[in-house]
Amino acid sequence: MDDFDLEQFLPFRLNRAAEFIALRFAAAYKAEYGLTRPEWRTLAALGSSGRMTATEVGVHSTMHKTKVSRAVFALEERRWLKRTQHEDDRRVEHLELTAAGIKAYQELTRLARAYSAELEKLLGSDGLQALSSGLTAVENAMVKRRR
Amino acid sequence: MDDFDLEQFLPFRLNRAAEFIALRFAAAYKAEYGLTRPEWRTLAALGSSGRMTATEVGVHSTMHKTKVSRAVFALEERRWLKRTQHEDDRRVEHLELTAAGIKAYQELTRLARAYSAELEKLLGSDGLQALSSGLTAVENAMVKRRR
DNA sequence: AATTGACAGTTACGTTTGTAACCATATCGA
DNA sequence: TCGATATGGTTACAAACGTAACTGTCAATT
């Protein structure tokens, strides 16, 4: 009917691939821990980088303030995270994982690593390599076009 | 603190890239036509393949029934799409774009093509090539793991 | 000191989503 | 021919989301 093909359109393909790849992993932390994606990301950010502010978490994991805010609240309720006030600037709060949070983080990163290995098998190392360098190109473009 | 890095984790990278790439295009059809993504996808599917059922649209564009259902409703309200009943099976309805729908489809595919060109410049043809073959690998994996 | 503007984080509100239940119709098997 | 089961599509409900407005605090300017 026309020569446009949704199947070939990069935004569509990228979206579909991301949904497929990310959802399979999300299912794990959702089913086993009842975590949302923003919560998992916040946990991962704090777990790997240690103490951070909410804004820093947002930058690190590319999430909007409100998502971070809600995720922090949820993790705090679960006692996986505690806040402490910055002394010099009372607007800022430092976020840090509790012992329980660190434990959860470690279990989840174990899952994440297992999933990475599974992905390598699923995509083949060539496929993985191509995808990774394609993503790097996108990431470079993102920096350039940072709004 | 640990050797896991969210920044390196493929599901995260893929998600972020997809958000970036798709959102930039989505902004266009959202701002100019007030379309949602499911609506755009449905329009694109029907525009390029002609008459289809709702289920077929869902398969073609990997969307859940409910998304398709709502998108069809919205497009119908806008008079961009009309339904006709299948004679042999009254559960099924065939979907088809109206003249206005086809016109919108054509304008949007023009936008889509322009965006594709812009992406090539943004990512470089090497980056684009890599991304595309990486996505192909994911797509092959999706077929294998079709749930 | 008072005013202004910027910034960290939260909250309210309307929209979009996913899950599951649902209706209507069709098909299969006894 | 009847009952069970499957299928196409819709709807109800709760959860998640984005936008924008908000609170509280800080810094700069006067």
CSV table of N, CA and C in Angstrom, one decimal, chain B:
chain,number,residue,atom,x,y,z
B,1,MET,N,32.2,0.4,45.5
B,1,MET,CA,31.5,-0.3,46.5
B,1,MET,C,31.2,-1.7,46.0
B,2,ASP,N,31.0,-1.9,44.7
B,2,ASP,CA,30.7,-3.2,44.2
B,2,ASP,C,31.0,-3.2,42.7
B,3,ASP,N,31.0,-4.4,42.1
B,3,ASP,CA,31.4,-4.3,40.7
B,3,ASP,C,30.3,-4.4,39.7
B,4,PHE,N,29.1,-4.2,40.2
B,4,PHE,CA,27.9,-4.1,39.3
B,4,PHE,C,27.8,-2.7,38.9
B,5,ASP,N,27.5,-2.5,37.6
B,5,ASP,CA,27.3,-1.1,37.2
B,5,ASP,C,26.1,-1.0,36.3
B,6,LEU,N,25.1,-0.2,36.8
B,6,LEU,CA,23.9,0.0,36.1
B,6,LEU,C,24.1,0.5,34.7
B,7,GLU,N,25.1,1.4,34.6
B,7,GLU,CA,25.4,2.0,33.3
B,7,GLU,C,25.8,1.0,32.3
B,8,GLN,N,26.3,-0.2,32.7
B,8,GLN,CA,26.7,-1.2,31.8
B,8,GLN,C,25.7,-2.3,31.5
B,9,PHE,N,24.6,-2.2,32.3
B,9,PHE,CA,23.6,-3.3,32.3
B,9,PHE,C,22.7,-3.1,31.0
B,10,LEU,N,22.7,-4.1,30.2
B,10,LEU,CA,22.0,-3.9,28.9
B,10,LEU,C,20.5,-3.5,29.0
B,11,PRO,N,19.7,-4.2,29.9
B,11,PRO,CA,18.3,-3.7,29.9
B,11,PRO,C,18.2,-2.3,30.2
B,12,PHE,N,19.0,-1.8,31.1
B,12,PHE,CA,19.0,-0.3,31.4
B,12,PHE,C,19.4,0.5,30.2
B,13,ARG,N,20.5,0.2,29.6
B,13,ARG,CA,20.9,0.9,28.5
B,13,ARG,C,19.9,0.9,27.3
B,14,LEU,N,19.3,-0.2,27.1
B,14,LEU,CA,18.4,-0.3,26.0
B,14,LEU,C,17.1,0.5,26.3
B,15,ASN,N,16.7,0.4,27.5
B,15,ASN,CA,15.5,1.2,27.9
B,15,ASN,C,15.7,2.7,27.8
B,16,ARG,N,16.9,3.1,28.2
B,16,ARG,CA,17.2,4.5,28.2
B,16,ARG,C,17.3,5.0,26.7
B,17,ALA,N,18.0,4.2,25.9
B,17,ALA,CA,18.1,4.6,24.5
B,17,ALA,C,16.7,4.6,23.8
B,18,ALA,N,15.9,3.6,24.1
B,18,ALA,CA,14.6,3.6,23.5
B,18,ALA,C,13.8,4.8,23.9
B,19,GLU,N,13.8,5.1,25.2
B,19,GLU,CA,13.1,6.3,25.6
B,19,GLU,C,13.6,7.6,24.9
B,20,PHE,N,14.8,7.7,24.8
B,20,PHE,CA,15.4,8.9,24.1
B,20,PHE,C,15.0,8.9,22.7
B,21,ILE,N,15.2,7.9,22.0
B,21,ILE,CA,14.9,7.9,20.5
B,21,ILE,C,13.4,8.0,20.2
B,22,ALA,N,12.6,7.2,21.0
B,22,ALA,CA,11.2,7.1,20.7
B,22,ALA,C,10.5,8.4,21.2
B,23,LEU,N,11.0,8.9,22.3
B,23,LEU,CA,10.3,10.1,22.8
B,23,LEU,C,10.4,11.3,21.9
B,24,ARG,N,11.6,11.4,21.3
B,24,ARG,CA,11.8,12.5,20.4
B,24,ARG,C,10.8,12.5,19.2
B,25,PHE,N,10.6,11.3,18.8
B,25,PHE,CA,9.6,11.2,17.7
B,25,PHE,C,8.2,11.3,18.2
B,26,ALA,N,7.9,10.7,19.3
B,26,ALA,CA,6.6,10.8,19.9
B,26,ALA,C,6.2,12.2,20.1
B,27,ALA,N,7.1,13.0,20.5
B,27,ALA,CA,6.8,14.4,20.8
B,27,ALA,C,6.2,15.1,19.6
B,28,ALA,N,6.7,14.7,18.4
B,28,ALA,CA,6.2,15.2,17.1
B,28,ALA,C,4.7,14.9,16.9
B,29,TYR,N,4.4,13.6,16.9
B,29,TYR,CA,3.0,13.3,16.6
B,29,TYR,C,2.1,13.6,17.8
B,30,LYS,N,2.6,13.7,18.9
B,30,LYS,CA,1.8,14.1,20.1
B,30,LYS,C,1.4,15.6,20.0
B,31,ALA,N,2.5,16.4,19.8
B,31,ALA,CA,2.3,17.8,19.7
B,31,ALA,C,1.4,18.2,18.5
B,32,GLU,N,1.7,17.6,17.4
B,32,GLU,CA,1.0,18.1,16.2
B,32,GLU,C,-0.4,17.4,15.9
B,33,TYR,N,-0.5,16.2,16.4
B,33,TYR,CA,-1.8,15.5,16.1
B,33,TYR,C,-2.5,15.0,17.4
B,34,GLY,N,-1.8,15.1,18.5
B,34,GLY,CA,-2.4,14.7,19.7
B,34,GLY,C,-2.6,13.1,19.8
B,35,LEU,N,-1.7,12.4,19.1
B,35,LEU,CA,-1.8,11.0,19.1
B,35,LEU,C,-1.0,10.4,20.2
B,36,THR,N,-1.5,9.3,20.7
B,36,THR,CA,-0.7,8.5,21.6
B,36,THR,C,0.1,7.5,20.8
B,37,ARG,N,1.0,6.8,21.5
B,37,ARG,CA,1.8,5.8,20.8
B,37,ARG,C,1.0,4.7,20.2
B,38,PRO,N,0.1,4.1,21.0
B,38,PRO,CA,-0.7,3.0,20.4
B,38,PRO,C,-1.5,3.5,19.2
B,39,GLU,N,-2.0,4.7,19.2
B,39,GLU,CA,-2.7,5.2,18.1
B,39,GLU,C,-1.8,5.4,16.9
B,40,TRP,N,-0.7,5.9,17.1
B,40,TRP,CA,0.3,6.0,16.0
B,40,TRP,C,0.6,4.7,15.4
B,41,ARG,N,0.9,3.7,16.2
B,41,ARG,CA,1.2,2.4,15.8
B,41,ARG,C,0.1,1.7,15.0
B,42,THR,N,-1.1,1.9,15.5
B,42,THR,CA,-2.3,1.3,14.8
B,42,THR,C,-2.4,2.0,13.4
B,43,LEU,N,-2.3,3.3,13.4
B,43,LEU,CA,-2.4,4.0,12.2
B,43,LEU,C,-1.3,3.5,11.2
B,44,ALA,N,-0.1,3.3,11.7
B,44,ALA,CA,1.0,2.9,10.8
B,44,ALA,C,0.8,1.5,10.3
B,45,ALA,N,0.3,0.6,11.2
B,45,ALA,CA,0.0,-0.7,10.8
B,45,ALA,C,-1.0,-0.8,9.7
B,46,LEU,N,-2.1,-0.1,9.9
B,46,LEU,CA,-3.2,-0.1,8.9
B,46,LEU,C,-2.8,0.6,7.6
B,47,GLY,N,-2.1,1.7,7.8
B,47,GLY,CA,-1.6,2.4,6.7
B,47,GLY,C,-0.7,1.6,5.7
B,48,SER,N,0.2,0.9,6.3
B,48,SER,CA,1.1,0.2,5.5
B,48,SER,C,0.6,-1.2,5.0
B,49,SER,N,-0.3,-1.8,5.8
B,49,SER,CA,-0.7,-3.2,5.4
B,49,SER,C,-2.2,-3.2,4.9
B,50,GLY,N,-2.9,-2.1,5.0
B,50,GLY,CA,-4.2,-2.1,4.6
B,50,GLY,C,-5.1,-2.7,5.6
B,51,ARG,N,-6.3,-3.3,5.2
B,51,ARG,CA,-7.3,-3.8,6.1
B,51,ARG,C,-6.8,-4.9,7.0
B,52,MET,N,-7.0,-4.8,8.3
B,52,MET,CA,-6.6,-5.8,9.2
B,52,MET,C,-7.6,-5.9,10.3
B,53,THR,N,-7.6,-7.0,11.1
B,53,THR,CA,-8.4,-7.1,12.3
B,53,THR,C,-7.6,-6.5,13.4
B,54,ALA,N,-8.3,-6.3,14.5
B,54,ALA,CA,-7.6,-5.7,15.7
B,54,ALA,C,-6.5,-6.7,16.2
B,55,THR,N,-6.8,-8.0,16.2
B,55,THR,CA,-5.8,-8.9,16.7
B,55,THR,C,-4.6,-8.9,15.8
B,56,GLU,N,-4.8,-8.8,14.5
B,56,GLU,CA,-3.7,-8.7,13.6
B,56,GLU,C,-2.8,-7.4,13.8
B,57,VAL,N,-3.5,-6.3,14.1
B,57,VAL,CA,-2.8,-5.1,14.4
B,57,VAL,C,-1.9,-5.3,15.6
B,58,GLY,N,-2.5,-6.0,16.6
B,58,GLY,CA,-1.7,-6.3,17.8
B,58,GLY,C,-0.5,-7.1,17.6
B,59,VAL,N,-0.6,-8.1,16.8
B,59,VAL,CA,0.5,-9.0,16.4
B,59,VAL,C,1.5,-8.2,15.7
B,60,HIS,N,1.1,-7.5,14.7
B,60,HIS,CA,2.0,-6.7,13.8
B,60,HIS,C,2.8,-5.7,14.6
B,61,SER,N,2.1,-5.0,15.5
B,61,SER,CA,2.8,-3.9,16.2
B,61,SER,C,3.1,-4.2,17.6
B,62,THR,N,3.0,-5.5,17.9
B,62,THR,CA,3.4,-6.0,19.3
B,62,THR,C,2.7,-5.1,20.4
B,63,MET,N,1.4,-5.1,20.3
B,63,MET,CA,0.7,-4.4,21.4
B,63,MET,C,-0.4,-5.3,22.0
B,64,HIS,N,-0.7,-5.0,23.2
B,64,HIS,CA,-1.7,-5.8,23.9
B,64,HIS,C,-3.1,-5.4,23.3
B,65,LYS,N,-4.0,-6.5,23.4
B,65,LYS,CA,-5.4,-6.2,22.9
B,65,LYS,C,-6.0,-4.9,23.4
B,66,THR,N,-5.8,-4.7,24.7
B,66,THR,CA,-6.5,-3.5,25.3
B,66,THR,C,-5.9,-2.2,24.7
B,67,LYS,N,-4.6,-2.2,24.5
B,67,LYS,CA,-4.1,-1.0,23.8
B,67,LYS,C,-4.7,-0.8,22.4
B,68,VAL,N,-4.7,-1.9,21.7
B,68,VAL,CA,-5.3,-1.8,20.4
B,68,VAL,C,-6.7,-1.3,20.4
B,69,SER,N,-7.5,-2.0,21.3
B,69,SER,CA,-8.9,-1.6,21.4
B,69,SER,C,-9.1,-0.2,21.7
B,70,ARG,N,-8.3,0.4,22.6
B,70,ARG,CA,-8.5,1.8,22.9
B,70,ARG,C,-8.0,2.7,21.8
B,71,ALA,N,-7.0,2.3,21.1
B,71,ALA,CA,-6.4,3.1,20.0
B,71,ALA,C,-7.5,3.1,18.9
B,72,VAL,N,-8.0,1.9,18.6
B,72,VAL,CA,-9.0,1.8,17.5
B,72,VAL,C,-10.2,2.7,17.8
B,73,PHE,N,-10.6,2.7,19.1
B,73,PHE,CA,-11.7,3.6,19.5
B,73,PHE,C,-11.4,5.0,19.2
B,74,ALA,N,-10.2,5.4,19.7
B,74,ALA,CA,-9.8,6.8,19.5
B,74,ALA,C,-9.7,7.2,18.0
B,75,LEU,N,-9.2,6.4,17.2
B,75,LEU,CA,-9.0,6.7,15.8
B,75,LEU,C,-10.4,6.7,15.1
B,76,GLU,N,-11.3,5.9,15.6
B,76,GLU,CA,-12.6,5.8,15.0
B,76,GLU,C,-13.4,7.1,15.3
B,77,GLU,N,-13.2,7.6,16.6
B,77,GLU,CA,-13.9,8.8,17.0
B,77,GLU,C,-13.4,10.0,16.1
B,78,ARG,N,-12.1,9.9,15.7
B,78,ARG,CA,-11.5,11.0,14.9
B,78,ARG,C,-11.9,10.9,13.5
B,79,ARG,N,-12.6,9.8,13.1
B,79,ARG,CA,-13.0,9.5,11.7
B,79,ARG,C,-11.8,9.2,10.9
B,80,TRP,N,-10.8,8.6,11.4
B,80,TRP,CA,-9.6,8.2,10.7
B,80,TRP,C,-9.7,6.7,10.3
B,81,LEU,N,-10.6,6.1,10.9
B,81,LEU,CA,-10.7,4.6,10.7
B,81,LEU,C,-12.1,4.2,10.8
B,82,LYS,N,-12.5,3.2,10.0
B,82,LYS,CA,-13.8,2.6,10.1
B,82,LYS,C,-13.8,1.1,10.3
B,83,ARG,N,-14.8,0.6,10.9
B,83,ARG,CA,-14.8,-0.9,11.2
B,83,ARG,C,-15.9,-1.4,10.3
B,84,THR,N,-15.7,-2.7,9.8
B,84,THR,CA,-16.7,-3.4,9.2
B,84,THR,C,-16.7,-4.8,9.7
B,85,GLN,N,-18.0,-5.3,9.8
B,85,GLN,CA,-18.0,-6.7,10.4
B,85,GLN,C,-17.7,-7.7,9.4
B,86,HIS,N,-17.1,-8.7,9.9
B,86,HIS,CA,-16.8,-9.9,9.1
B,86,HIS,C,-18.1,-10.7,9.0
B,87,GLU,N,-18.5,-11.1,7.7
B,87,GLU,CA,-19.8,-11.8,7.6
B,87,GLU,C,-19.8,-13.2,8.3
B,88,ASP,N,-18.8,-13.9,8.1
B,88,ASP,CA,-18.8,-15.3,8.5
B,88,ASP,C,-18.6,-15.4,10.1
B,89,ASP,N,-17.9,-14.5,10.6
B,89,ASP,CA,-17.6,-14.6,12.1
B,89,ASP,C,-17.9,-13.2,12.7
B,90,ARG,N,-19.0,-13.1,13.4
B,90,ARG,CA,-19.4,-11.8,13.9
B,90,ARG,C,-18.6,-11.3,15.1
B,91,ARG,N,-17.6,-12.1,15.6
B,91,ARG,CA,-16.7,-11.6,16.6
B,91,ARG,C,-15.7,-10.7,16.0
B,92,VAL,N,-15.3,-11.0,14.8
B,92,VAL,CA,-14.2,-10.3,14.1
B,92,VAL,C,-14.7,-9.0,13.5
B,93,GLU,N,-13.8,-7.9,13.6
B,93,GLU,CA,-14.1,-6.7,12.8
B,93,GLU,C,-12.9,-6.3,12.0
B,94,HIS,N,-13.1,-6.0,10.8
B,94,HIS,CA,-12.0,-5.5,9.9
B,94,HIS,C,-11.9,-4.0,10.1
B,95,LEU,N,-10.6,-3.6,10.2
B,95,LEU,CA,-10.3,-2.2,10.4
B,95,LEU,C,-9.7,-1.6,9.1
B,96,GLU,N,-10.1,-0.4,8.8
B,96,GLU,CA,-9.6,0.2,7.6
B,96,GLU,C,-9.5,1.7,7.8
B,97,LEU,N,-8.5,2.3,7.2
B,97,LEU,CA,-8.4,3.8,7.3
B,97,LEU,C,-9.4,4.5,6.4
B,98,THR,N,-9.9,5.6,6.8
B,98,THR,CA,-10.7,6.4,6.0
B,98,THR,C,-9.8,7.3,5.1
B,99,ALA,N,-10.4,8.1,4.2
B,99,ALA,CA,-9.5,9.0,3.4
B,99,ALA,C,-8.7,9.9,4.3
B,100,ALA,N,-9.4,10.4,5.3
B,100,ALA,CA,-8.7,11.3,6.3
B,100,ALA,C,-7.6,10.6,7.0
B,101,GLY,N,-7.9,9.3,7.3
B,101,GLY,CA,-6.8,8.5,8.0
B,101,GLY,C,-5.6,8.3,7.1
B,102,ILE,N,-5.9,8.0,5.9
B,102,ILE,CA,-4.8,7.8,5.0
B,102,ILE,C,-3.9,9.1,4.8
B,103,LYS,N,-4.7,10.2,4.7
B,103,LYS,CA,-3.9,11.5,4.6
B,103,LYS,C,-3.0,11.7,5.8
B,104,ALA,N,-3.6,11.5,7.0
B,104,ALA,CA,-2.8,11.6,8.3
B,104,ALA,C,-1.6,10.6,8.3
B,105,TYR,N,-1.9,9.4,7.8
B,105,TYR,CA,-0.9,8.4,7.8
B,105,TYR,C,0.3,8.9,6.9
B,106,GLN,N,-0.1,9.4,5.7
B,106,GLN,CA,1.0,9.9,4.8
B,106,GLN,C,1.8,11.0,5.4
B,107,GLU,N,1.1,12.0,6.1
B,107,GLU,CA,1.9,13.1,6.7
B,107,GLU,C,2.8,12.5,7.7
B,108,LEU,N,2.3,11.6,8.5
B,108,LEU,CA,3.1,11.1,9.6
B,108,LEU,C,4.3,10.2,9.1
B,109,THR,N,4.1,9.5,8.0
B,109,THR,CA,5.2,8.7,7.5
B,109,THR,C,6.3,9.7,6.9
B,110,ARG,N,5.8,10.8,6.4
B,110,ARG,CA,6.8,11.8,6.0
B,110,ARG,C,7.6,12.2,7.2
B,111,LEU,N,7.0,12.5,8.3
B,111,LEU,CA,7.7,12.9,9.5
B,111,LEU,C,8.7,11.8,9.9
B,112,ALA,N,8.1,10.5,9.8
B,112,ALA,CA,8.9,9.4,10.3
B,112,ALA,C,10.2,9.2,9.4
B,113,ARG,N,10.0,9.4,8.1
B,113,ARG,CA,11.2,9.3,7.3
B,113,ARG,C,12.2,10.4,7.5
B,114,ALA,N,11.7,11.6,7.8
B,114,ALA,CA,12.6,12.7,8.1
B,114,ALA,C,13.3,12.4,9.4
B,115,TYR,N,12.6,11.8,10.3
B,115,TYR,CA,13.3,11.5,11.6
B,115,TYR,C,14.3,10.4,11.4
B,116,SER,N,14.0,9.4,10.5
B,116,SER,CA,15.0,8.4,10.3
B,116,SER,C,16.3,9.0,9.7
B,117,ALA,N,16.1,10.0,8.8
B,117,ALA,CA,17.3,10.6,8.2
B,117,ALA,C,18.1,11.4,9.3
B,118,GLU,N,17.3,12.0,10.2
B,118,GLU,CA,18.0,12.8,11.3
B,118,GLU,C,18.7,11.8,12.2
B,119,LEU,N,18.1,10.7,12.4
B,119,LEU,CA,18.8,9.7,13.2
B,119,LEU,C,20.1,9.2,12.6
B,120,GLU,N,20.1,9.0,11.3
B,120,GLU,CA,21.3,8.6,10.7
B,120,GLU,C,22.4,9.6,10.9
B,121,LYS,N,22.1,10.9,10.8
B,121,LYS,CA,23.1,11.9,11.0
B,121,LYS,C,23.5,11.9,12.5
B,122,LEU,N,22.6,11.7,13.4
B,122,LEU,CA,22.8,11.7,14.8
B,122,LEU,C,23.7,10.6,15.3
B,123,LEU,N,23.5,9.4,14.7
B,123,LEU,CA,24.2,8.2,15.2
B,123,LEU,C,25.4,7.9,14.3
B,124,GLY,N,25.5,8.5,13.2
B,124,GLY,CA,26.5,8.1,12.2
B,124,GLY,C,26.1,6.8,11.6
B,125,SER,N,26.6,6.6,10.3
B,125,SER,CA,26.0,5.4,9.7
B,125,SER,C,26.6,4.1,10.3
B,126,ASP,N,27.8,4.2,10.9
B,126,ASP,CA,28.3,3.0,11.6
B,126,ASP,C,27.5,2.7,12.8
B,127,GLY,N,27.2,3.7,13.6
B,127,GLY,CA,26.4,3.5,14.8
B,127,GLY,C,25.1,2.9,14.4
B,128,LEU,N,24.5,3.5,13.4
B,128,LEU,CA,23.1,3.0,12.9
B,128,LEU,C,23.2,1.6,12.5
B,129,GLN,N,24.2,1.3,11.8
B,129,GLN,CA,24.4,-0.1,11.3
B,129,GLN,C,24.5,-1.1,12.4
B,130,ALA,N,25.4,-0.7,13.4
B,130,ALA,CA,25.6,-1.6,14.6
B,130,ALA,C,24.3,-1.7,15.3
B,131,LEU,N,23.6,-0.6,15.6
B,131,LEU,CA,22.3,-0.7,16.3
B,131,LEU,C,21.4,-1.6,15.6
B,132,SER,N,21.3,-1.4,14.3
B,132,SER,CA,20.3,-2.2,13.5
B,132,SER,C,20.6,-3.7,13.6
B,133,SER,N,21.9,-4.1,13.5
B,133,SER,CA,22.1,-5.5,13.5
B,133,SER,C,22.0,-6.0,14.9
B,134,GLY,N,22.3,-5.2,15.9
B,134,GLY,CA,22.1,-5.7,17.3
B,134,GLY,C,20.6,-5.9,17.5
B,135,LEU,N,19.7,-5.0,17.0
B,135,LEU,CA,18.3,-5.2,17.1
B,135,LEU,C,17.8,-6.4,16.4
B,136,THR,N,18.4,-6.7,15.3
B,136,THR,CA,18.0,-7.9,14.6
B,136,THR,C,18.3,-9.1,15.4
B,137,ALA,N,19.4,-9.1,16.1
B,137,ALA,CA,19.7,-10.2,17.0
B,137,ALA,C,18.7,-10.4,18.1
B,138,VAL,N,18.2,-9.2,18.6
B,138,VAL,CA,17.2,-9.3,19.7
B,138,VAL,C,15.9,-9.8,19.1
B,139,GLU,N,15.6,-9.4,17.9
B,139,GLU,CA,14.4,-9.8,17.2
B,139,GLU,C,14.4,-11.3,17.0
B,140,ASN,N,15.5,-11.8,16.6
B,140,ASN,CA,15.6,-13.3,16.4
B,140,ASN,C,15.4,-14.0,17.7
B,141,ALA,N,16.0,-13.4,18.8
B,141,ALA,CA,15.8,-14.0,20.1
B,141,ALA,C,14.4,-14.0,20.5
B,142,MET,N,13.7,-12.9,20.2
B,142,MET,CA,12.3,-12.8,20.5
B,142,MET,C,11.4,-13.9,19.9
B,143,VAL,N,11.7,-14.2,18.7
B,143,VAL,CA,11.0,-15.2,18.0
B,143,VAL,C,11.2,-16.6,18.7
B,144,LYS,N,12.5,-16.8,19.0
B,144,LYS,CA,12.8,-18.1,19.7
B,144,LYS,C,12.0,-18.2,21.0
B,145,ARG,N,12.0,-17.1,21.8
B,145,ARG,CA,11.5,-17.2,23.1
B,145,ARG,C,10.0,-16.7,23.1
B,146,ARG,N,9.4,-16.7,22.0
B,146,ARG,CA,8.0,-16.3,22.0
B,146,ARG,C,7.2,-17.1,23.0
B,147,ARG,N,6.7,-16.4,24.0
B,147,ARG,CA,5.9,-17.1,25.0
B,147,ARG,C,4.6,-17.6,24.5
